[in-house]
PDB file of C-alpha atoms in Angstrom:
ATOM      1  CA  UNK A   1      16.017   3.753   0.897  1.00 93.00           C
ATOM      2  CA  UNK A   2      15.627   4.409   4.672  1.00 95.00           C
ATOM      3  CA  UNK A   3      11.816   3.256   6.454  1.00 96.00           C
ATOM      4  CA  UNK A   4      10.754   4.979   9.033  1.00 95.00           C
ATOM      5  CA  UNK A   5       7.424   5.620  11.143  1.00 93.00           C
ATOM      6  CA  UNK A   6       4.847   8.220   9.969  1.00 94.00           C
ATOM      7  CA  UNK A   7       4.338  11.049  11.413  1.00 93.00           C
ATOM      8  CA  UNK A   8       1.121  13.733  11.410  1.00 95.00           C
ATOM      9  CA  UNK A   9       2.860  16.586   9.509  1.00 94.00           C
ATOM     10  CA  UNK A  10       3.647  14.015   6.490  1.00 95.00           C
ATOM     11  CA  UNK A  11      -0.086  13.396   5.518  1.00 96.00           C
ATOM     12  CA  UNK A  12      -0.554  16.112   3.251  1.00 96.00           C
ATOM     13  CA  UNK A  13       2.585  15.406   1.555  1.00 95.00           C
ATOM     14  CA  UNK A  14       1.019  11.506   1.635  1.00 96.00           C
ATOM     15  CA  UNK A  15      -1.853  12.880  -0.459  1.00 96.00           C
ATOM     16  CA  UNK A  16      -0.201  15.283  -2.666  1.00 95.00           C
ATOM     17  CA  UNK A  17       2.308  12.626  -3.771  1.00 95.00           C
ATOM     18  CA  UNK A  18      -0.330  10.038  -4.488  1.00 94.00           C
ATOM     19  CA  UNK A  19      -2.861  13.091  -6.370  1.00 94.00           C
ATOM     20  CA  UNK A  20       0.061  12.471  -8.950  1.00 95.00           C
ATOM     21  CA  UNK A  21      -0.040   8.561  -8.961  1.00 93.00           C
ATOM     22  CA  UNK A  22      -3.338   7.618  -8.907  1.00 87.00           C
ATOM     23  CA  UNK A  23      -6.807   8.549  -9.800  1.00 82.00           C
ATOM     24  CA  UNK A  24      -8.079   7.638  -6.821  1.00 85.00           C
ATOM     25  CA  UNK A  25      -5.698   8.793  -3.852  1.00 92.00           C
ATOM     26  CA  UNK A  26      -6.430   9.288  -0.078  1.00 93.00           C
ATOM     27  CA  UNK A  27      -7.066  12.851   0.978  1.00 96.00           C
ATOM     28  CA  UNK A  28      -4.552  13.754   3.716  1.00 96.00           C
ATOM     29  CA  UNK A  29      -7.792  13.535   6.286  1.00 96.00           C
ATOM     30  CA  UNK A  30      -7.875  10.188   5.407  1.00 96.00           C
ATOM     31  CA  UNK A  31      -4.083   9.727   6.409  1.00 96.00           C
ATOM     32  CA  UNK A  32      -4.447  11.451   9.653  1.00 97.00           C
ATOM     33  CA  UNK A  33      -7.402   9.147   9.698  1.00 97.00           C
ATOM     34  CA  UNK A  34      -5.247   6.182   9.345  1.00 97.00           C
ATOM     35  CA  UNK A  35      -2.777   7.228  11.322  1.00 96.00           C
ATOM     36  CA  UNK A  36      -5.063   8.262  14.471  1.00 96.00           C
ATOM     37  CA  UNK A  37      -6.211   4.639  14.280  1.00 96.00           C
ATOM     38  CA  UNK A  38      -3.504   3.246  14.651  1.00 95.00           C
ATOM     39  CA  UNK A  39      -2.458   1.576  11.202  1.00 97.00           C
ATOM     40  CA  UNK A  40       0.918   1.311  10.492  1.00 97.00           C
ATOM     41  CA  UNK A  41       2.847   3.368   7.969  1.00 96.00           C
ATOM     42  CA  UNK A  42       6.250   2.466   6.464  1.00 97.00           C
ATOM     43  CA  UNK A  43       7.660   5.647   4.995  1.00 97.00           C
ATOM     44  CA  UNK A  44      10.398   5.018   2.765  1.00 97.00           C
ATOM     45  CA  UNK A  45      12.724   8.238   1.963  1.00 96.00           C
ATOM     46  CA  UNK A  46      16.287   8.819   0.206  1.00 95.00           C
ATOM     47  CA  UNK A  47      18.213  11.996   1.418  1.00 93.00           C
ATOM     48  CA  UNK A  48      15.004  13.218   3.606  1.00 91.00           C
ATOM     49  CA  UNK A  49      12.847  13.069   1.089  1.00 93.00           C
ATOM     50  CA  UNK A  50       9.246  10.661   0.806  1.00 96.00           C
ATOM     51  CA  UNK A  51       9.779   8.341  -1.925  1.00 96.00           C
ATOM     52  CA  UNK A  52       7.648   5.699  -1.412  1.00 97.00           C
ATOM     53  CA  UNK A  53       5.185   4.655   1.428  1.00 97.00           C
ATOM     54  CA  UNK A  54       2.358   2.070   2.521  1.00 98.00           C
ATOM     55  CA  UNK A  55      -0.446   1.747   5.077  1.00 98.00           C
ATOM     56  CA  UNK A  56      -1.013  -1.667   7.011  1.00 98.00           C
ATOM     57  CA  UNK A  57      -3.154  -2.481   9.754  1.00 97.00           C
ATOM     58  CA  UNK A  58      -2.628  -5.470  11.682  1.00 96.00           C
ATOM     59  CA  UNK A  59      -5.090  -7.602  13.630  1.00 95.00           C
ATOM     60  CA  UNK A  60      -3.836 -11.007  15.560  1.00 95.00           C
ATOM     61  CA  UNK A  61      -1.618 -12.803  13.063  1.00 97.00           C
ATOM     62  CA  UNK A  62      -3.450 -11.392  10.092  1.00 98.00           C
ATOM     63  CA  UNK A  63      -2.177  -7.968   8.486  1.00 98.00           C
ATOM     64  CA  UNK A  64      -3.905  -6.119   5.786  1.00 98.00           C
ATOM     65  CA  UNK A  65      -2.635  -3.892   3.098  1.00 98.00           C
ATOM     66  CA  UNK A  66      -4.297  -0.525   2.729  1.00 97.00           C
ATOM     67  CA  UNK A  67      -2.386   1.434   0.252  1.00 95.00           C
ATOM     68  CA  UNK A  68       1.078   1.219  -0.978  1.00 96.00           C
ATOM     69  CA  UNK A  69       2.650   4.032  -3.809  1.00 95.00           C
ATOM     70  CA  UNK A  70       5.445   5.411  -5.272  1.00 95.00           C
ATOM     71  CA  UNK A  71       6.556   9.017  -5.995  1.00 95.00           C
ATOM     72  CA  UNK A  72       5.672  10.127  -9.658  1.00 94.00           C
ATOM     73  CA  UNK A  73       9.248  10.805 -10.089  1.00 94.00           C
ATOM     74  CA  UNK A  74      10.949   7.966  -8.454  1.00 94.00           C
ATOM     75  CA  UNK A  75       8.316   5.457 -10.230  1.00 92.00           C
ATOM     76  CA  UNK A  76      10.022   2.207 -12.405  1.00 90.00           C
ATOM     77  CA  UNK A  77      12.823   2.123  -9.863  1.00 94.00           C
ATOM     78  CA  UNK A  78      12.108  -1.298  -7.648  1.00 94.00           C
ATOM     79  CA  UNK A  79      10.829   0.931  -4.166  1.00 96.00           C
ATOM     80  CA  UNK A  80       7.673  -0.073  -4.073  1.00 95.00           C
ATOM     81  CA  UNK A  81       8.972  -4.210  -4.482  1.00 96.00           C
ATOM     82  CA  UNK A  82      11.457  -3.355  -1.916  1.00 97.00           C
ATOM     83  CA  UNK A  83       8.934  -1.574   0.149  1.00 96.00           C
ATOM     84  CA  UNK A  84       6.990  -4.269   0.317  1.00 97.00           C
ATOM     85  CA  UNK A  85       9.315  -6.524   1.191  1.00 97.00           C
ATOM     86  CA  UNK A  86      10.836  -4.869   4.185  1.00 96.00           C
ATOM     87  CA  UNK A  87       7.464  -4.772   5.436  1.00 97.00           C
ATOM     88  CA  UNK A  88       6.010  -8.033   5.209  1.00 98.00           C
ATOM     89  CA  UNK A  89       9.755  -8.891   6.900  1.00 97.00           C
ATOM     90  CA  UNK A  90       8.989  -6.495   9.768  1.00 96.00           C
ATOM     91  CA  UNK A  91       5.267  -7.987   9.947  1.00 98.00           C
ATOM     92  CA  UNK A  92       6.473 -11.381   9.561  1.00 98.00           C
ATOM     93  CA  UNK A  93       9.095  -9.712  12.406  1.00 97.00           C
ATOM     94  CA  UNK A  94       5.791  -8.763  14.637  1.00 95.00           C
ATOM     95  CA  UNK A  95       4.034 -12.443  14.097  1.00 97.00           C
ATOM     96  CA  UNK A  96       1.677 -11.771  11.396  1.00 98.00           C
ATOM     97  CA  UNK A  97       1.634 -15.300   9.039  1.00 98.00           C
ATOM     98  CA  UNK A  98      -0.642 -13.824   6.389  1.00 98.00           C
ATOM     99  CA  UNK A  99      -0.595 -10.158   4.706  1.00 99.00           C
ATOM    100  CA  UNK A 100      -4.037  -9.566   2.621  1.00 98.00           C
ATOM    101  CA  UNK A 101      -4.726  -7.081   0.210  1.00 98.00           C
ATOM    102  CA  UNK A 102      -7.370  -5.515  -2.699  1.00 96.00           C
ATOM    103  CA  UNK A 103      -6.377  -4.374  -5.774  1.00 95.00           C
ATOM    104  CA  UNK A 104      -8.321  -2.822  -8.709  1.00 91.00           C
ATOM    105  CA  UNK A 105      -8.892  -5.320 -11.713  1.00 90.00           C
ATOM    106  CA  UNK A 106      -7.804  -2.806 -14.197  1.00 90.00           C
ATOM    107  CA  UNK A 107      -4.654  -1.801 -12.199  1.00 90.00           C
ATOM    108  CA  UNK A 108      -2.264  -4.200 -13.644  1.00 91.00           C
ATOM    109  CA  UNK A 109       0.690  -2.615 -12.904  1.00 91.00           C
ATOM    110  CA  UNK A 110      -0.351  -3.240  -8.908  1.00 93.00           C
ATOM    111  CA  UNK A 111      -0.950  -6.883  -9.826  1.00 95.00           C
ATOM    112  CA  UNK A 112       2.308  -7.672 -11.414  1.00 95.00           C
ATOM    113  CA  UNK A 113       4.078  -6.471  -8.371  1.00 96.00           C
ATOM    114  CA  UNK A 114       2.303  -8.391  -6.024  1.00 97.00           C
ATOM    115  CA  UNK A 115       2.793 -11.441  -7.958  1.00 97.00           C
ATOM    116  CA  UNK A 116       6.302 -10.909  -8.096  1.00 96.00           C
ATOM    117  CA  UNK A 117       6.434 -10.594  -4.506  1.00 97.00           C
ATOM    118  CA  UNK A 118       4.750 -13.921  -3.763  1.00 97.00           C
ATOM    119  CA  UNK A 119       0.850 -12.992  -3.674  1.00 98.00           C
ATOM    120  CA  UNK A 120      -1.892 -15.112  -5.032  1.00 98.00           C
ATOM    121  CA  UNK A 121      -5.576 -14.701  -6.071  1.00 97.00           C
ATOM    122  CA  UNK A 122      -7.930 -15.501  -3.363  1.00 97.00           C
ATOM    123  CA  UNK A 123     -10.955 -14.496  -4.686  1.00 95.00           C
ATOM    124  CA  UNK A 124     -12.804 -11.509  -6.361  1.00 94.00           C
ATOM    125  CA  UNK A 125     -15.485  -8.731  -5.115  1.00 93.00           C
ATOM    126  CA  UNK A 126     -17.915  -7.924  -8.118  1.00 92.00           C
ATOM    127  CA  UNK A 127     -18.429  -4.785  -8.829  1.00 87.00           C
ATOM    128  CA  UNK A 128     -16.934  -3.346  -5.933  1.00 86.00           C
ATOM    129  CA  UNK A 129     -14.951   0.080  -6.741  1.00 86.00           C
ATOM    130  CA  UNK A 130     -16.710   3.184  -8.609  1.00 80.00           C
ATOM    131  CA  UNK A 131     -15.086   3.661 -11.866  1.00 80.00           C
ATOM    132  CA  UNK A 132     -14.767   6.000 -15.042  1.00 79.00           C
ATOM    133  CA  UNK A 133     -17.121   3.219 -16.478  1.00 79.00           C
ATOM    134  CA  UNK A 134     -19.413   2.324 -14.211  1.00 87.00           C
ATOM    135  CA  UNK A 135     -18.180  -0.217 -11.527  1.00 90.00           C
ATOM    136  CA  UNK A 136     -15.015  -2.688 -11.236  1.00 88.00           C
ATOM    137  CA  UNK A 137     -13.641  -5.498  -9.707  1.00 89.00           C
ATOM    138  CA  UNK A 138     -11.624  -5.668  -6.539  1.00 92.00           C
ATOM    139  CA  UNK A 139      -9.332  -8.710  -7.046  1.00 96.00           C
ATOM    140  CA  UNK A 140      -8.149 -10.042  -3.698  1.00 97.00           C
ATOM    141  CA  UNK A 141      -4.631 -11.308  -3.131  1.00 98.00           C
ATOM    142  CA  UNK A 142      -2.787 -12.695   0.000  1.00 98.00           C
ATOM    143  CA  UNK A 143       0.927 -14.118   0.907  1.00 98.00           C
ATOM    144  CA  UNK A 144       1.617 -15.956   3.859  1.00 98.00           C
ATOM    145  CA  UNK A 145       4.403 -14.572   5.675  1.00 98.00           C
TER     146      UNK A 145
END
């Protein structure tokens, strides 16, 4: 897997991919969005094509991580683990010495791969994301770098 830069045109192919992935994706205004601000997006693609991708904004020494996915059809394969990697190496690279992040409670899948990469529980938002149900927990997580 190659990691590039984003660039405007790939934000509606951002949302479409994630549509598929989550039930709660980001709209490709809120790419553009993301990427008019300034955040940082690590676009991973095999033979041209967008297989796996994250958003990161960094402040200081401190980085944060927005959103991170995986095609529908390239899902179970280790990209988003070695996503994730290569980009706490390349903010590591840029002097960040702590990457953050928020995860759904319910999304254990998420949690098991940022455990495996090194994360830890640092506390919990109640009630913070609208769901299906009513309201869930956001469980935070960070990994010094």
């Amino acid at each position: 897997m190659n990691i590039r830069d984003a660039r405007p045109e790939d934000c509606p192919q951002l949302a479409r991919l994630e549509a598929e992935v989550t039930s709660h994706p980001w709209s490709a205004a809120q790419y553009a969005g993301s990427l008019s601000a300034g955040h940082r997006f690590w676009i991973g693609e095999e033979q041209g094509e967008i297989v796996a991708w994250a958003v990161t904004l960094s402040v200081l020494d401190e980085a944060e991580l927005l959103n991170i996915a995986t095609a529908a059809n390239r899902q179970g394969r280790g990209l988003a683990r070695a996503l994730l990697d290569a980009l706490c190496t390349g903010l590591a690279a840029q002097g960040c010495h702590l990457l953050r992040l928020e995860v759904r409670d319910s999304n254990s899948r998420a949690r098991r791969l940022y455990t495996g990469a090194g994360f830890t529980e640092s506390g919990v938002r109640k009630h913070y994301y609208r769901s299906a149900g009513g309201r869930e927990h956001a469980v935070l997580m960070e990994k010094p770098l």
